[in-house]
Coordinates of C-alpha atoms and ligand atoms in Angstrom, one line a residue:
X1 CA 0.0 0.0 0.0
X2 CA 2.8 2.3 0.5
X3 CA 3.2 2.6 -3.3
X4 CA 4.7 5.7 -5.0
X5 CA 1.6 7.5 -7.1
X6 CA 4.1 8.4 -9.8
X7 CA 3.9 9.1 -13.7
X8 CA 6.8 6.5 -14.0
X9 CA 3.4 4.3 -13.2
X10 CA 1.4 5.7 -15.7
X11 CA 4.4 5.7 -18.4
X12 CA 4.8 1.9 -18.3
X13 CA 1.4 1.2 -18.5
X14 CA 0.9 3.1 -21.4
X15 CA 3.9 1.4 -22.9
X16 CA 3.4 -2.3 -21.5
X17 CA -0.8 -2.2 -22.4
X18 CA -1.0 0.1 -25.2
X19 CA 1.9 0.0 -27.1
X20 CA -0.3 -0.3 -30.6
X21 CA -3.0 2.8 -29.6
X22 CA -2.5 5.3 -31.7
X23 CA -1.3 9.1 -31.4
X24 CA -2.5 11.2 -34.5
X25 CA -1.3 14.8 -34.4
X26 CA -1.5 17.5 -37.4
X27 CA 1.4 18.8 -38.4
X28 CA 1.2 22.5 -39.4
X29 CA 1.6 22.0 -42.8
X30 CA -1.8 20.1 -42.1
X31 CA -0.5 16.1 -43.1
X32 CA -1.5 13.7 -40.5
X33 CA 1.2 12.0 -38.9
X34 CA 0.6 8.8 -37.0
X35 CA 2.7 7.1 -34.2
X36 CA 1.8 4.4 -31.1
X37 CA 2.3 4.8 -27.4
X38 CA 4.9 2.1 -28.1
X39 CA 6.5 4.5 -29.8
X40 CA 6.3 7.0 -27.9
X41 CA 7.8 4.9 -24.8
X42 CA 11.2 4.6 -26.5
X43 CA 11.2 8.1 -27.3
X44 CA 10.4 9.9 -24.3
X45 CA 12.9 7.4 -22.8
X46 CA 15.4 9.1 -25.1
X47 CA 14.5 12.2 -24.3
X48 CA 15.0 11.6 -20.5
X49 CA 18.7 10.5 -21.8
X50 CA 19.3 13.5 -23.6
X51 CA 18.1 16.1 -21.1
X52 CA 20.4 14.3 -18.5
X53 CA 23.7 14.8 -20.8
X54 CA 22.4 17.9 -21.1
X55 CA 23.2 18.9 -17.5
X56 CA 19.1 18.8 -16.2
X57 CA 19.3 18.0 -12.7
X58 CA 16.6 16.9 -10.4
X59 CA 14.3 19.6 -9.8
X60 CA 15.4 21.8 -12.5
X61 CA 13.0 23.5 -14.9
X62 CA 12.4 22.2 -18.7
X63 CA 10.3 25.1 -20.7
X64 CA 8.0 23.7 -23.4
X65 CA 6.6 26.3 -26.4
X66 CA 4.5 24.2 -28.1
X67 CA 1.3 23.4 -29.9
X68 CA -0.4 20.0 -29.3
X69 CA 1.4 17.0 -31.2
X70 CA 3.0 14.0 -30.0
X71 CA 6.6 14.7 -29.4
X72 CA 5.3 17.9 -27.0
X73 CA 3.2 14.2 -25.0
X74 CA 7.2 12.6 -25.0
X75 CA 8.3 15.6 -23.6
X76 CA 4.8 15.7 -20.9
X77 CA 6.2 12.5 -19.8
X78 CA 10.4 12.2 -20.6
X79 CA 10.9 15.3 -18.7
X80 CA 9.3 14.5 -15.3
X81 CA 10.2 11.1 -15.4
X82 CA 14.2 12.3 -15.1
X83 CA 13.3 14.3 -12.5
X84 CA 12.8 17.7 -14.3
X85 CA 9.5 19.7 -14.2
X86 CA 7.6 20.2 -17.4
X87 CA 6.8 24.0 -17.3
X88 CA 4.7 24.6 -20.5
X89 CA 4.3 28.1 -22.1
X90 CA 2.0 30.0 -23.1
X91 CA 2.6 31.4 -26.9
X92 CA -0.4 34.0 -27.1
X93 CA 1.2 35.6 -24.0
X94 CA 3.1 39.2 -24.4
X95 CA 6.7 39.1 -24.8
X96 CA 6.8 40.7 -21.2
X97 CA 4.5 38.3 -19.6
X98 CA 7.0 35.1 -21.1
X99 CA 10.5 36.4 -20.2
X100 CA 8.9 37.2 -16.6
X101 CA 6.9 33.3 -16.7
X102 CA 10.9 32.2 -17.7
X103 CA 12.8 33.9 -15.6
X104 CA 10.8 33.7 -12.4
X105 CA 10.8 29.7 -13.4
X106 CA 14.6 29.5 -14.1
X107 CA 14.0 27.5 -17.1
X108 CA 17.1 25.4 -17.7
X109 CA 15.7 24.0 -21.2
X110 CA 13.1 25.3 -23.7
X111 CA 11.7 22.8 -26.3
X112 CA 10.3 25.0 -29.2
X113 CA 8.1 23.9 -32.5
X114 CA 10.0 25.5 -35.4
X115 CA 6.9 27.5 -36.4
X116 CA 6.6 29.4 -32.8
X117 CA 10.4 30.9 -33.1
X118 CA 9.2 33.6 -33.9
X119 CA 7.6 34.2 -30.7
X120 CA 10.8 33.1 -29.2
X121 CA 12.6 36.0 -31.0
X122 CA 10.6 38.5 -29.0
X123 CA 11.7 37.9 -25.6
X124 CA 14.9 35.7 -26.3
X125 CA 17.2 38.7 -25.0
X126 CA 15.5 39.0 -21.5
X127 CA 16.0 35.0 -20.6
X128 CA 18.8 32.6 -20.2
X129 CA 17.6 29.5 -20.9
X130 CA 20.9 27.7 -21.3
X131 CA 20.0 25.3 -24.2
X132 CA 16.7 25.7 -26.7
X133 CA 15.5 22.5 -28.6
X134 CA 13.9 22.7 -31.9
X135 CA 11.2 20.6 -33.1
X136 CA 11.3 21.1 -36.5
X137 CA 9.2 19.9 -39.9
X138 CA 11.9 18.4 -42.0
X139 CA 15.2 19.4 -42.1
X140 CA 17.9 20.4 -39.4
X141 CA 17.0 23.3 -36.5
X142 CA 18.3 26.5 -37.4
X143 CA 22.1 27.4 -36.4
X144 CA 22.5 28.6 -32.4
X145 CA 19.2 25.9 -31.8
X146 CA 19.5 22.0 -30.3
X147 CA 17.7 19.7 -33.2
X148 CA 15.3 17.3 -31.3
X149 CA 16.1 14.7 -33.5
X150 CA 19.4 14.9 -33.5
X151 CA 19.9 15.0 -29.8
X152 CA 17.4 11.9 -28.8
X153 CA 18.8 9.7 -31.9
X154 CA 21.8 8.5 -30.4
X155 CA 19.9 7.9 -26.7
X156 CA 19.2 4.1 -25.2
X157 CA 15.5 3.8 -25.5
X158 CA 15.3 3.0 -21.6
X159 CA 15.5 5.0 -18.3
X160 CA 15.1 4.6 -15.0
X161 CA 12.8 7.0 -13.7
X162 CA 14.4 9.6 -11.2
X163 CA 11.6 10.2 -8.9
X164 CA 12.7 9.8 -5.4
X165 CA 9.1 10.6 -3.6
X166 CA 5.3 10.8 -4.7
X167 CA 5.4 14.3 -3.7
X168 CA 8.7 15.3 -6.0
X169 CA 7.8 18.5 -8.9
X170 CA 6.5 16.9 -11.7
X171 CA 5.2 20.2 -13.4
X172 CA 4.8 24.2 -12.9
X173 CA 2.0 26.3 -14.8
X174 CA 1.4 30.0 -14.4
X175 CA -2.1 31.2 -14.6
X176 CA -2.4 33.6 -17.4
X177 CA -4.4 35.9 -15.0
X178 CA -6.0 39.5 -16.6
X179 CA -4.8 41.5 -13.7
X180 CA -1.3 41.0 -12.0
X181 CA 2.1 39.0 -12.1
X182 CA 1.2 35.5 -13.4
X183 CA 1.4 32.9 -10.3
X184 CA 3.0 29.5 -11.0
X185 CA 1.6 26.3 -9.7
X186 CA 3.5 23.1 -9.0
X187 CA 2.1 19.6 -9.8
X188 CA 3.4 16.8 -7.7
X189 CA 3.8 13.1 -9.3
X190 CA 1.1 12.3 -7.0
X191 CA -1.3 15.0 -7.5
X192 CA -0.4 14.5 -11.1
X193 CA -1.8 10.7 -10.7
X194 CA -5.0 11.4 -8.5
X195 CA -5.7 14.4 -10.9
X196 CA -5.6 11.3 -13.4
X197 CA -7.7 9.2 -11.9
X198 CA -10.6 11.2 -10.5
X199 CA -10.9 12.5 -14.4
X200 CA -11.5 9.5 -15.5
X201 CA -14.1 8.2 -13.4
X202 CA -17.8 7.9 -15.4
X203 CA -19.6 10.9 -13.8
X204 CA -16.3 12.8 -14.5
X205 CA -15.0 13.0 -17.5
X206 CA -15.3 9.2 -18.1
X207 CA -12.4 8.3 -19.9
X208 CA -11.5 4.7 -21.1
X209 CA -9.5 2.4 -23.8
X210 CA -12.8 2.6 -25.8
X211 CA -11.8 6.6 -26.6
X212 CA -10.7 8.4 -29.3
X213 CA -9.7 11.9 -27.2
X214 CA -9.2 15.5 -29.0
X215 CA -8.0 18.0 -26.6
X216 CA -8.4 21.2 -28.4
X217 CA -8.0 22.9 -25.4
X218 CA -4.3 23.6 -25.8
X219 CA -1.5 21.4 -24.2
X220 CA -0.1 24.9 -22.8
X221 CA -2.8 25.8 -20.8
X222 CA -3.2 24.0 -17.6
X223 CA -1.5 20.5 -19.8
X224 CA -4.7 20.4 -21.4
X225 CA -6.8 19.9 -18.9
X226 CA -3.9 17.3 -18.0
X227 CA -6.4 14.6 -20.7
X228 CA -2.5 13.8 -21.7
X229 CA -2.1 11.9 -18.7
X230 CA -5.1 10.1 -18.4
X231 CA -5.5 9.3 -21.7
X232 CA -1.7 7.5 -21.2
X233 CA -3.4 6.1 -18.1
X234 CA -6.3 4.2 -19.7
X235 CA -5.2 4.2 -23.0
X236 CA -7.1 6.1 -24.9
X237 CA -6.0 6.8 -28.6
X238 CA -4.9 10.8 -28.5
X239 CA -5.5 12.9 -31.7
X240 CA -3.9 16.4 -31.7
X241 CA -4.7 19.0 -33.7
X242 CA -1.3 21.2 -33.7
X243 CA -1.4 24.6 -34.4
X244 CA -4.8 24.4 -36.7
X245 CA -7.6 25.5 -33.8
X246 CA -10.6 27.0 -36.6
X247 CA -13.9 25.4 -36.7
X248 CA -13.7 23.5 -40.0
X249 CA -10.2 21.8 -39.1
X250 CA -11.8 20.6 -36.3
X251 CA -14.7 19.2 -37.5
X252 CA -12.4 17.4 -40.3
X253 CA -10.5 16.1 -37.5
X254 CA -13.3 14.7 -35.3
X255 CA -15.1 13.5 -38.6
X256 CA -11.5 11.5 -40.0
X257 CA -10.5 9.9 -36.6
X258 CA -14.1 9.0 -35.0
X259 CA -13.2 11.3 -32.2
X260 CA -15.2 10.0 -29.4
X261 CA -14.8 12.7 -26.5
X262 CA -13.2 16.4 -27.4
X263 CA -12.2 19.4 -24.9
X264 CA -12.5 23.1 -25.3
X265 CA -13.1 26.4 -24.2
X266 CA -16.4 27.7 -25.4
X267 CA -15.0 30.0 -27.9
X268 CA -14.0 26.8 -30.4
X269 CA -17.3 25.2 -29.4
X270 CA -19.3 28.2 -30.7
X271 CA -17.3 28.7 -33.5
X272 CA -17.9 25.1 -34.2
X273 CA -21.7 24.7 -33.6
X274 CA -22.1 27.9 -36.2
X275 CA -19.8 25.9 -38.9
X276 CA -22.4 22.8 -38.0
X277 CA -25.3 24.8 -38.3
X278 CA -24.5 26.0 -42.2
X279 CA -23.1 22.5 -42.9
X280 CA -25.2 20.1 -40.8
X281 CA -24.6 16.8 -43.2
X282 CA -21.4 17.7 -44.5
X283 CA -19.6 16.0 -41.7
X284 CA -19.8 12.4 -39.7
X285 CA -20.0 12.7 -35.5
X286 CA -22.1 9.8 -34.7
X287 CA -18.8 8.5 -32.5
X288 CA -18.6 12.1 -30.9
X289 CA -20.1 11.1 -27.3
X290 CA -19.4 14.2 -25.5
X291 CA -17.5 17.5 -26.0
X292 CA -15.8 18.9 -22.4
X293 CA -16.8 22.8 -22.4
X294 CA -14.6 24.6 -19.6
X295 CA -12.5 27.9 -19.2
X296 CA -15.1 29.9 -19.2
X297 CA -19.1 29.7 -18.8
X298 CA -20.6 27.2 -21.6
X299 CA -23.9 29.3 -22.6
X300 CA -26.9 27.3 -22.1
X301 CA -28.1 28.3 -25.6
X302 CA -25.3 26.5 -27.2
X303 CA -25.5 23.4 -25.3
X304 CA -29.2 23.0 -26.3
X305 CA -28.2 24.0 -29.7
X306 CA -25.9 21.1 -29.8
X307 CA -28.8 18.5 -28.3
X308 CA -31.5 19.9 -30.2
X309 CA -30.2 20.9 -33.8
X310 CA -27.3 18.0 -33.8
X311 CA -27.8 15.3 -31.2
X312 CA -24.4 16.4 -29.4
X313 CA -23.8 16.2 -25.5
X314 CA -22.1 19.2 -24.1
X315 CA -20.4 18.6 -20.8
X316 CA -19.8 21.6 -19.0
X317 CA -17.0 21.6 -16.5
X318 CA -15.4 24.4 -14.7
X319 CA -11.6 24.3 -13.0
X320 CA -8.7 26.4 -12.4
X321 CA -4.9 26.3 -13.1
X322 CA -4.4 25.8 -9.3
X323 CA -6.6 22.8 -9.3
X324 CA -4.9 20.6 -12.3
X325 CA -7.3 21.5 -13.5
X326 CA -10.5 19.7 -13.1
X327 CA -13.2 20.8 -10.1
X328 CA -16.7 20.3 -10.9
X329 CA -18.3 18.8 -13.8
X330 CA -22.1 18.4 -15.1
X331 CA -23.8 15.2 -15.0
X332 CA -27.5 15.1 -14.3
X333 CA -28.4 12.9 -11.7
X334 CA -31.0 10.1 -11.7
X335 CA -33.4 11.8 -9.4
X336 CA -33.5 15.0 -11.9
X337 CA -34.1 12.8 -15.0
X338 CA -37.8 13.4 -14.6
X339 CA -37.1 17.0 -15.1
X340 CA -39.3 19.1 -17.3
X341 CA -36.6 19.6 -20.3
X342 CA -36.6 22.9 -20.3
X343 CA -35.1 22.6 -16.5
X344 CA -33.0 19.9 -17.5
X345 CA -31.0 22.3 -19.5
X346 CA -30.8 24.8 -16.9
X347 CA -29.0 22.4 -15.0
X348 CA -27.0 21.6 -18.0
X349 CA -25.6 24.5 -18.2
X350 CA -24.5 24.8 -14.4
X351 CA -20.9 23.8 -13.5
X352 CA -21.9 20.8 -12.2
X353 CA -21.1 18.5 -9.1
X354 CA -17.3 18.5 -7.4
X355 CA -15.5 15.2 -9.0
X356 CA -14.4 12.2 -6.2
X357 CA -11.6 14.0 -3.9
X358 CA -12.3 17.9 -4.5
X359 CA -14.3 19.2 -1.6
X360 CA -16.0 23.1 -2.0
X361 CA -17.7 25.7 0.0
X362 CA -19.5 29.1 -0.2
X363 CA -18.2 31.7 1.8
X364 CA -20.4 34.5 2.5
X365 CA -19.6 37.2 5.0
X366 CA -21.8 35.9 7.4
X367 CA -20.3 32.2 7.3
X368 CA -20.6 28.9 5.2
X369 CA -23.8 29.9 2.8
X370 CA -26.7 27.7 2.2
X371 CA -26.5 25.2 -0.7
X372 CA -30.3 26.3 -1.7
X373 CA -29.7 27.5 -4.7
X374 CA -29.6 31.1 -4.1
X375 CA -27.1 32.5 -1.4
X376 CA -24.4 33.6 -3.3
X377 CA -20.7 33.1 -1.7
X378 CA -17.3 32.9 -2.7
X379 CA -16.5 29.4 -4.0
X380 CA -13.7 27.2 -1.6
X381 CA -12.4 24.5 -2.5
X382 CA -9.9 21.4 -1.0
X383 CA -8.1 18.1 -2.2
X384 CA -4.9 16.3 -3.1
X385 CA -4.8 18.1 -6.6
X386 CA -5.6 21.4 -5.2
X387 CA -2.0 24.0 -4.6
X388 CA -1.8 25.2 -1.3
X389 CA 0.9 28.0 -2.2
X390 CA 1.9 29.9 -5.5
X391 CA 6.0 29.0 -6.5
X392 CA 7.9 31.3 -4.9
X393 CA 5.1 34.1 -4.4
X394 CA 4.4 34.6 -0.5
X395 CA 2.6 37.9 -1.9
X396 CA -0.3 36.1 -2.8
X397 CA -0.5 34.3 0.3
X398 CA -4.0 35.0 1.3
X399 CA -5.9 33.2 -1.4
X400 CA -5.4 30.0 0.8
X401 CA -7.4 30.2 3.8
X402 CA -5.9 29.3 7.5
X403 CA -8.1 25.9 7.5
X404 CA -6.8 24.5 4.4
X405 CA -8.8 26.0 1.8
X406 CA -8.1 27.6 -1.5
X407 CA -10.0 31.1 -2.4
X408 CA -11.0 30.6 -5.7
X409 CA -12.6 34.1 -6.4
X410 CA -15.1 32.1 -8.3
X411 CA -19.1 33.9 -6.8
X412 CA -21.3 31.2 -6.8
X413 CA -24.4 29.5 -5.5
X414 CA -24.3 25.6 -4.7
X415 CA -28.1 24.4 -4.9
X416 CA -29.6 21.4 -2.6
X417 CA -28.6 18.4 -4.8
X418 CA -25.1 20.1 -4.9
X419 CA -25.0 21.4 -8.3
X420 CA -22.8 24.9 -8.3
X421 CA -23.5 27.7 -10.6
X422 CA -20.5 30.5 -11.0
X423 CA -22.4 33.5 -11.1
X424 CA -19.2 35.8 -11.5
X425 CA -15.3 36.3 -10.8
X426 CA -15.6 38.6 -7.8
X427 CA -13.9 41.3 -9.5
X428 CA -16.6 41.1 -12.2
X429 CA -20.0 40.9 -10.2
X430 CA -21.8 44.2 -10.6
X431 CA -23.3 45.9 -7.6
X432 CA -26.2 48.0 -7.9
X433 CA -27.7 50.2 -5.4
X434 CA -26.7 47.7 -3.5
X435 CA -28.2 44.8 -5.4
X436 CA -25.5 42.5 -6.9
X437 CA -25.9 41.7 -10.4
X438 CA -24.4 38.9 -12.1
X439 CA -22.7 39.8 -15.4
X440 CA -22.5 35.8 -16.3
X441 CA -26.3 35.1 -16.4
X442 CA -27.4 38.1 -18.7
X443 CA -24.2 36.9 -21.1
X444 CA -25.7 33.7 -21.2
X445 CA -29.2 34.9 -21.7
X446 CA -28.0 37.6 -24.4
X447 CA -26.2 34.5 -26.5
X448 CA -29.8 33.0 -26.6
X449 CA -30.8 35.5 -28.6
X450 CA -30.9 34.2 -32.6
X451 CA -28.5 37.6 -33.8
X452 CA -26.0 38.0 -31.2
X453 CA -22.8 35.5 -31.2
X454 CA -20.8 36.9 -28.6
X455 CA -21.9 39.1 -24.9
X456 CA -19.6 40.7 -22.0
X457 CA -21.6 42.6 -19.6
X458 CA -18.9 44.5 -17.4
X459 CA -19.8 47.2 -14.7
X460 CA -19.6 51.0 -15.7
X461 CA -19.6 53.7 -12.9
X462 CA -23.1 55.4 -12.4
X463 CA -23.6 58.5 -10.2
X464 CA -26.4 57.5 -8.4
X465 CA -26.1 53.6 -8.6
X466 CA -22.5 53.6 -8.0
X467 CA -22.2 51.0 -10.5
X468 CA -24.6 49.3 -14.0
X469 CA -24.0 46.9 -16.2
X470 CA -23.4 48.1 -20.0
X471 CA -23.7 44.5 -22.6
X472 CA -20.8 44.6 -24.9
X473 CA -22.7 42.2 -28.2
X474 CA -21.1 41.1 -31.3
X475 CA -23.9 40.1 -33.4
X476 CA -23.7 37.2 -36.1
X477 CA -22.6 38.2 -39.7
X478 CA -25.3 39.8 -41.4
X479 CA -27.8 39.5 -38.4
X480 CA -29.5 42.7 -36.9
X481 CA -30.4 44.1 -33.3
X482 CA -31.3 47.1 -31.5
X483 CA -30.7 47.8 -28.2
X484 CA -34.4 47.9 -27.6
X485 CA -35.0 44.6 -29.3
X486 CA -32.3 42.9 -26.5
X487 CA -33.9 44.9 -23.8
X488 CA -37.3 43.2 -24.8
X489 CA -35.8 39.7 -25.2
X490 CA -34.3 40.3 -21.6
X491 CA -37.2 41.0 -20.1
X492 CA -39.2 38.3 -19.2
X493 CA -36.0 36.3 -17.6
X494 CA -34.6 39.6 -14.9
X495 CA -35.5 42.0 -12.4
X496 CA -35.5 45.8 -14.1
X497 CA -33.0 46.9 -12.3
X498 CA -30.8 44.0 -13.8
X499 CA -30.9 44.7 -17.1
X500 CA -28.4 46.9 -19.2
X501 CA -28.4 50.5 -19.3
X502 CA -27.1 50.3 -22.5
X503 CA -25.8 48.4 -24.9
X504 CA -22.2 48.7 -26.8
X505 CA -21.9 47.0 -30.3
X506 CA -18.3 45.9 -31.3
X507 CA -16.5 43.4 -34.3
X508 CA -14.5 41.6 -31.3
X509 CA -14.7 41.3 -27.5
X510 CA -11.1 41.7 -26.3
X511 CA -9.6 38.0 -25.1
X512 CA -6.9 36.8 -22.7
X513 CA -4.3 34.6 -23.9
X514 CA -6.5 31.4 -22.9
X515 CA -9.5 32.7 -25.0
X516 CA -11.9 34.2 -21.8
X517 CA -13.3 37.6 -22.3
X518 CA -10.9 40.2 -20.9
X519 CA -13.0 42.3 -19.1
X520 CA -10.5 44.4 -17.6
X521 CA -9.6 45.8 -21.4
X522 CA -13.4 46.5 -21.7
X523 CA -13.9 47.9 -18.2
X524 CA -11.0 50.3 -19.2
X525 CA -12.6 51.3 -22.8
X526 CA -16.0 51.8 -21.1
X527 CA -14.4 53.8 -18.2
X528 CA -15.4 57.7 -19.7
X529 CA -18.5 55.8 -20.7
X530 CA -21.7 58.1 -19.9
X531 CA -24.9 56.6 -18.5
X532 CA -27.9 58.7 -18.3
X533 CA -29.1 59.4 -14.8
Ligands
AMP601 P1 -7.6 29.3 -15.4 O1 -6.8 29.0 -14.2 O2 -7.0 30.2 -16.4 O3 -8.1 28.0 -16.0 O4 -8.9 30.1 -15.0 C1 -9.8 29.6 -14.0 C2 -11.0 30.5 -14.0 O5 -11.8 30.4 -15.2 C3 -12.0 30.1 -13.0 O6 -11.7 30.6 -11.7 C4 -13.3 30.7 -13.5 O7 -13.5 32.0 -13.2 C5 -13.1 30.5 -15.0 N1 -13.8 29.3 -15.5 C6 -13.3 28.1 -15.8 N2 -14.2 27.2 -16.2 C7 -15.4 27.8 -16.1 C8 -16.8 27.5 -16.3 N3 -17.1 26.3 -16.8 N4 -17.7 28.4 -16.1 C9 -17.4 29.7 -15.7 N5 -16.2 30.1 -15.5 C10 -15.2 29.2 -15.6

């Protein structure tokens, strides 16, 4: 019983059980190329070989820039399993943001895809990584760069893994945060393992050997949801879509390999769902048992659009970068299958129950708040896969609470059955006269309507209410809408003094590097914005 959790564990039984499942990935020249988990053992093996002659030491920091294909999954696994920490980057981040992520790391290594060097030239003169790896498409690395192929080549194909203790760095990822320093968080092998497991279980994200898995979600932000280490756990076949994200290479992508469970942030999903809608017959899902919507608030209108117009299960799940990532996720439960339907998807589109091992809370001011569905509180949360500290940041100290709890700044309600619904960051809730107001629900109810694609509602300062909300819409190509017409289709569904004051029509809502709306940047182009008393 007193077995290391360790991904040496999960490495060999990928390699020992599923040495013929396939991993697909789409190179960015858009050919498919196809390798095994058999594969895949020998040359992560190689690559913990070559980072050792390379000077890595236990502990030390190995930097990955890199879109999702298979030799960035050798380097998920070959780097922690010599004792390095995989610390993947983000590539939509500012040149500032990266040198600071690098530095504050003390990345020994960086493993690079040829096509992302550019990004690399940006910032390359603030950082000393001391060696930088090129995976490159045919032909040598460029001169002053390491060639991945050339340094693994001459490596044994075996390696005994350098992991003294289950709770040994197996990983580091910074939260790409819209206000603020970004914070790293440090994976152990054994919350690496337990992360694993409680993902896979049915009523989580239900992953087995039956599986064909496409994380879209990128293998840079929180390691993909970390599917890359329970797919190698159950051995699931892994199809990677590289650096080609748009809705129609997608869809080829599910269509071609009989994806049977995909990930995403909503973004790609409604992007996806529009392509679906013009196209409905021009592509094959029937394998496609459920696509993972997380990162930000799946809109309830989409995941009925999915059920109703296409036959396609949306499960909405909600985490965090501090929580590897996975804390709640949407299942109905038996006793709600008698529902009305129109209920049904209202729980749908909550973020679900908290998976085996992740305990939560409200916090009001007054105390623990009611799960009855309406108290709203400040979402807690506890477990083996949960950080307990920021690397090397005492400054952010106080979002982990004296008894062992983790501030997740998350507002939400938890109802009786247990089902939580994120009603707003706390820095985003509106407040009213004193009434809060919850920017997420009239987003969701604004992408109900048939001409808008996108909403942010974000507080503006009023005189006399101290703050309203103002709707920031992008509408569909070609569609129309007044600001009255979405004041009438909000109606029925909030209190007056809920709705928007006004609304603000744009081409684009600003983003964050992981796709969510960055409502700071609106906030800040809104600020001189005048309301009418
Ligand atoms: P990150 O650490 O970058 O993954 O960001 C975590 C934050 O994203 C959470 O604290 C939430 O505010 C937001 N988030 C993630 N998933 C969801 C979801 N399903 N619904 C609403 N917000 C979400």
């Amino acid at each position: 019983m007193e077995y290391p959790l360790t991904l040496a564990h999960i490495f060999e039984r990928a390699g020992k059980y599923f040495g013929k499942v396939e991993l697909v990935s789409r190179r960015p020249d858009k050919t498919i190329h196809r390798t095994t988990y058999g594969e895949f053992h020998k040359r992560a093996q190689k690559l913990s070989n070559a980072l050792q002659r390379l000077g890595v030491k236990k502990g030390d920091r190995v930097a990955t820039l890199a879109w999702n294909h298979e030799r960035h999954m050798e380097a998920y696994f070959g780097i922690p399993l010599m004792g390095g920490v995989l610390h993947t980057l983000n590539p939509r981040l500012s040149a500032a943001d990266l040198s600071y992520i690098m530095n504050h790391a003390d990345d020994r290594v960086l493993l690079i895809d040829d096509v992302l060097l550019p990004v690399w030239e940006r910032f390359k003169n603030d950082v000393h990584a001391r060696h930088v790896v090129v995976w490159t498409h045919g032909g040598p690395a460029p001169a002053g760069f390491l060639d991945y192929e050339q340094l693994i080549e001459p490596e044994l194909p075996s390696f005994t893994p350098q992991i003294d203790d289950e709770q040994q760095a197996a990983g580091v990822c910074y939260t790409s945060g819209t206000t603020g320093r970004p914070k790293g968080v440090v994976y152990s092998h054994r919350s690496q393992v337990l992360h694993s497991m409680s993902a896979c279980l049915p009523d989580a994200l239900g992953l087995s050997m039956q599986d064909v898995i496409l994380p879209v979600v990128p293998m840079f932000h929180v390691n993909a949801w970390s599917i890359p280490f329970a797919a190698a756990m159950v051995g699931s076949k892994l199809v990677f879509p590289g650096p080609h994200l748009d809705a129609l290479s997608v869809l080829q992508l599910l269509h071609d390999e009989k994806v049977t469970v995909a990930a995403g942030v909503p973004t790609v999903w409604i992007a996806i769902l529009e392509a679906l809608d013009k196209e409905p017959q021009r592509w094959n899902l029937k394998a496609l048992r459920q696509m993972v919507v997380g990162g930000s608030a799946a809109p309830q209108a989409m995941i009925e659009g999915y059920q109703k117009r296409h036959g396609l299960h949306v499960l909405h799940a909600w985490g965090m970068t501090e929580m590897s990532p996975i804390g709640t996720i949407c299942r109905i439960k038996p006793s709600l299958h008698s529902l009305p339907e129109a209920d049904k998807f209202r729980v749908h589109a909550t973020q679900g129950l908290a998976v085996p091992l992740v305990d939560v809370r409200a916090m009001a001011e007054s105390g623990e708040a009611p799960w009855d569905g309406k108290t709203m509180g400040e979402l807690h949360v506890r477990g083996p896969f949960i950080a307990r500290s920021y690397f090397n940041n005492p400054v952010e100290a106080d979002k982990f609470t004296m008894d062992g709890w983790f501030r997740t700044g998350d507002i939400v309600t938890i109802d009786p059955e247990g089902y939580v619904r994120i009603t707003d960051r706390s820095k985003d809730l509106i407040k009213s006269g004193g009434e809060w107001i919850s920017s997420v629900d009239l987003e969701n109810a604004l992408m109900g309507h048939p001409a808008v694609k996108e909403a942010a509602v974000v507080a503006v300062k009023h005189p006399k209410w101290d703050e309203r909300p103002v709707a920031c819409v992008v509408l569909r190509e070609g569609a129309k809408a007044t600001p009255e017409d979405l004041t009438h289709f909000l109606e029925p569904m909030f209190a007056k003094f809920q709705l928007p004051d006004a609304f603000v029509f744009m081409q684009a809502i600003p983003r964050t590097a992981a796709g969510k709306f960055l409502k700071s940047a609106l906030r800040e182009q809104l600020k001189d914005f005048k309301l009418e008393k």
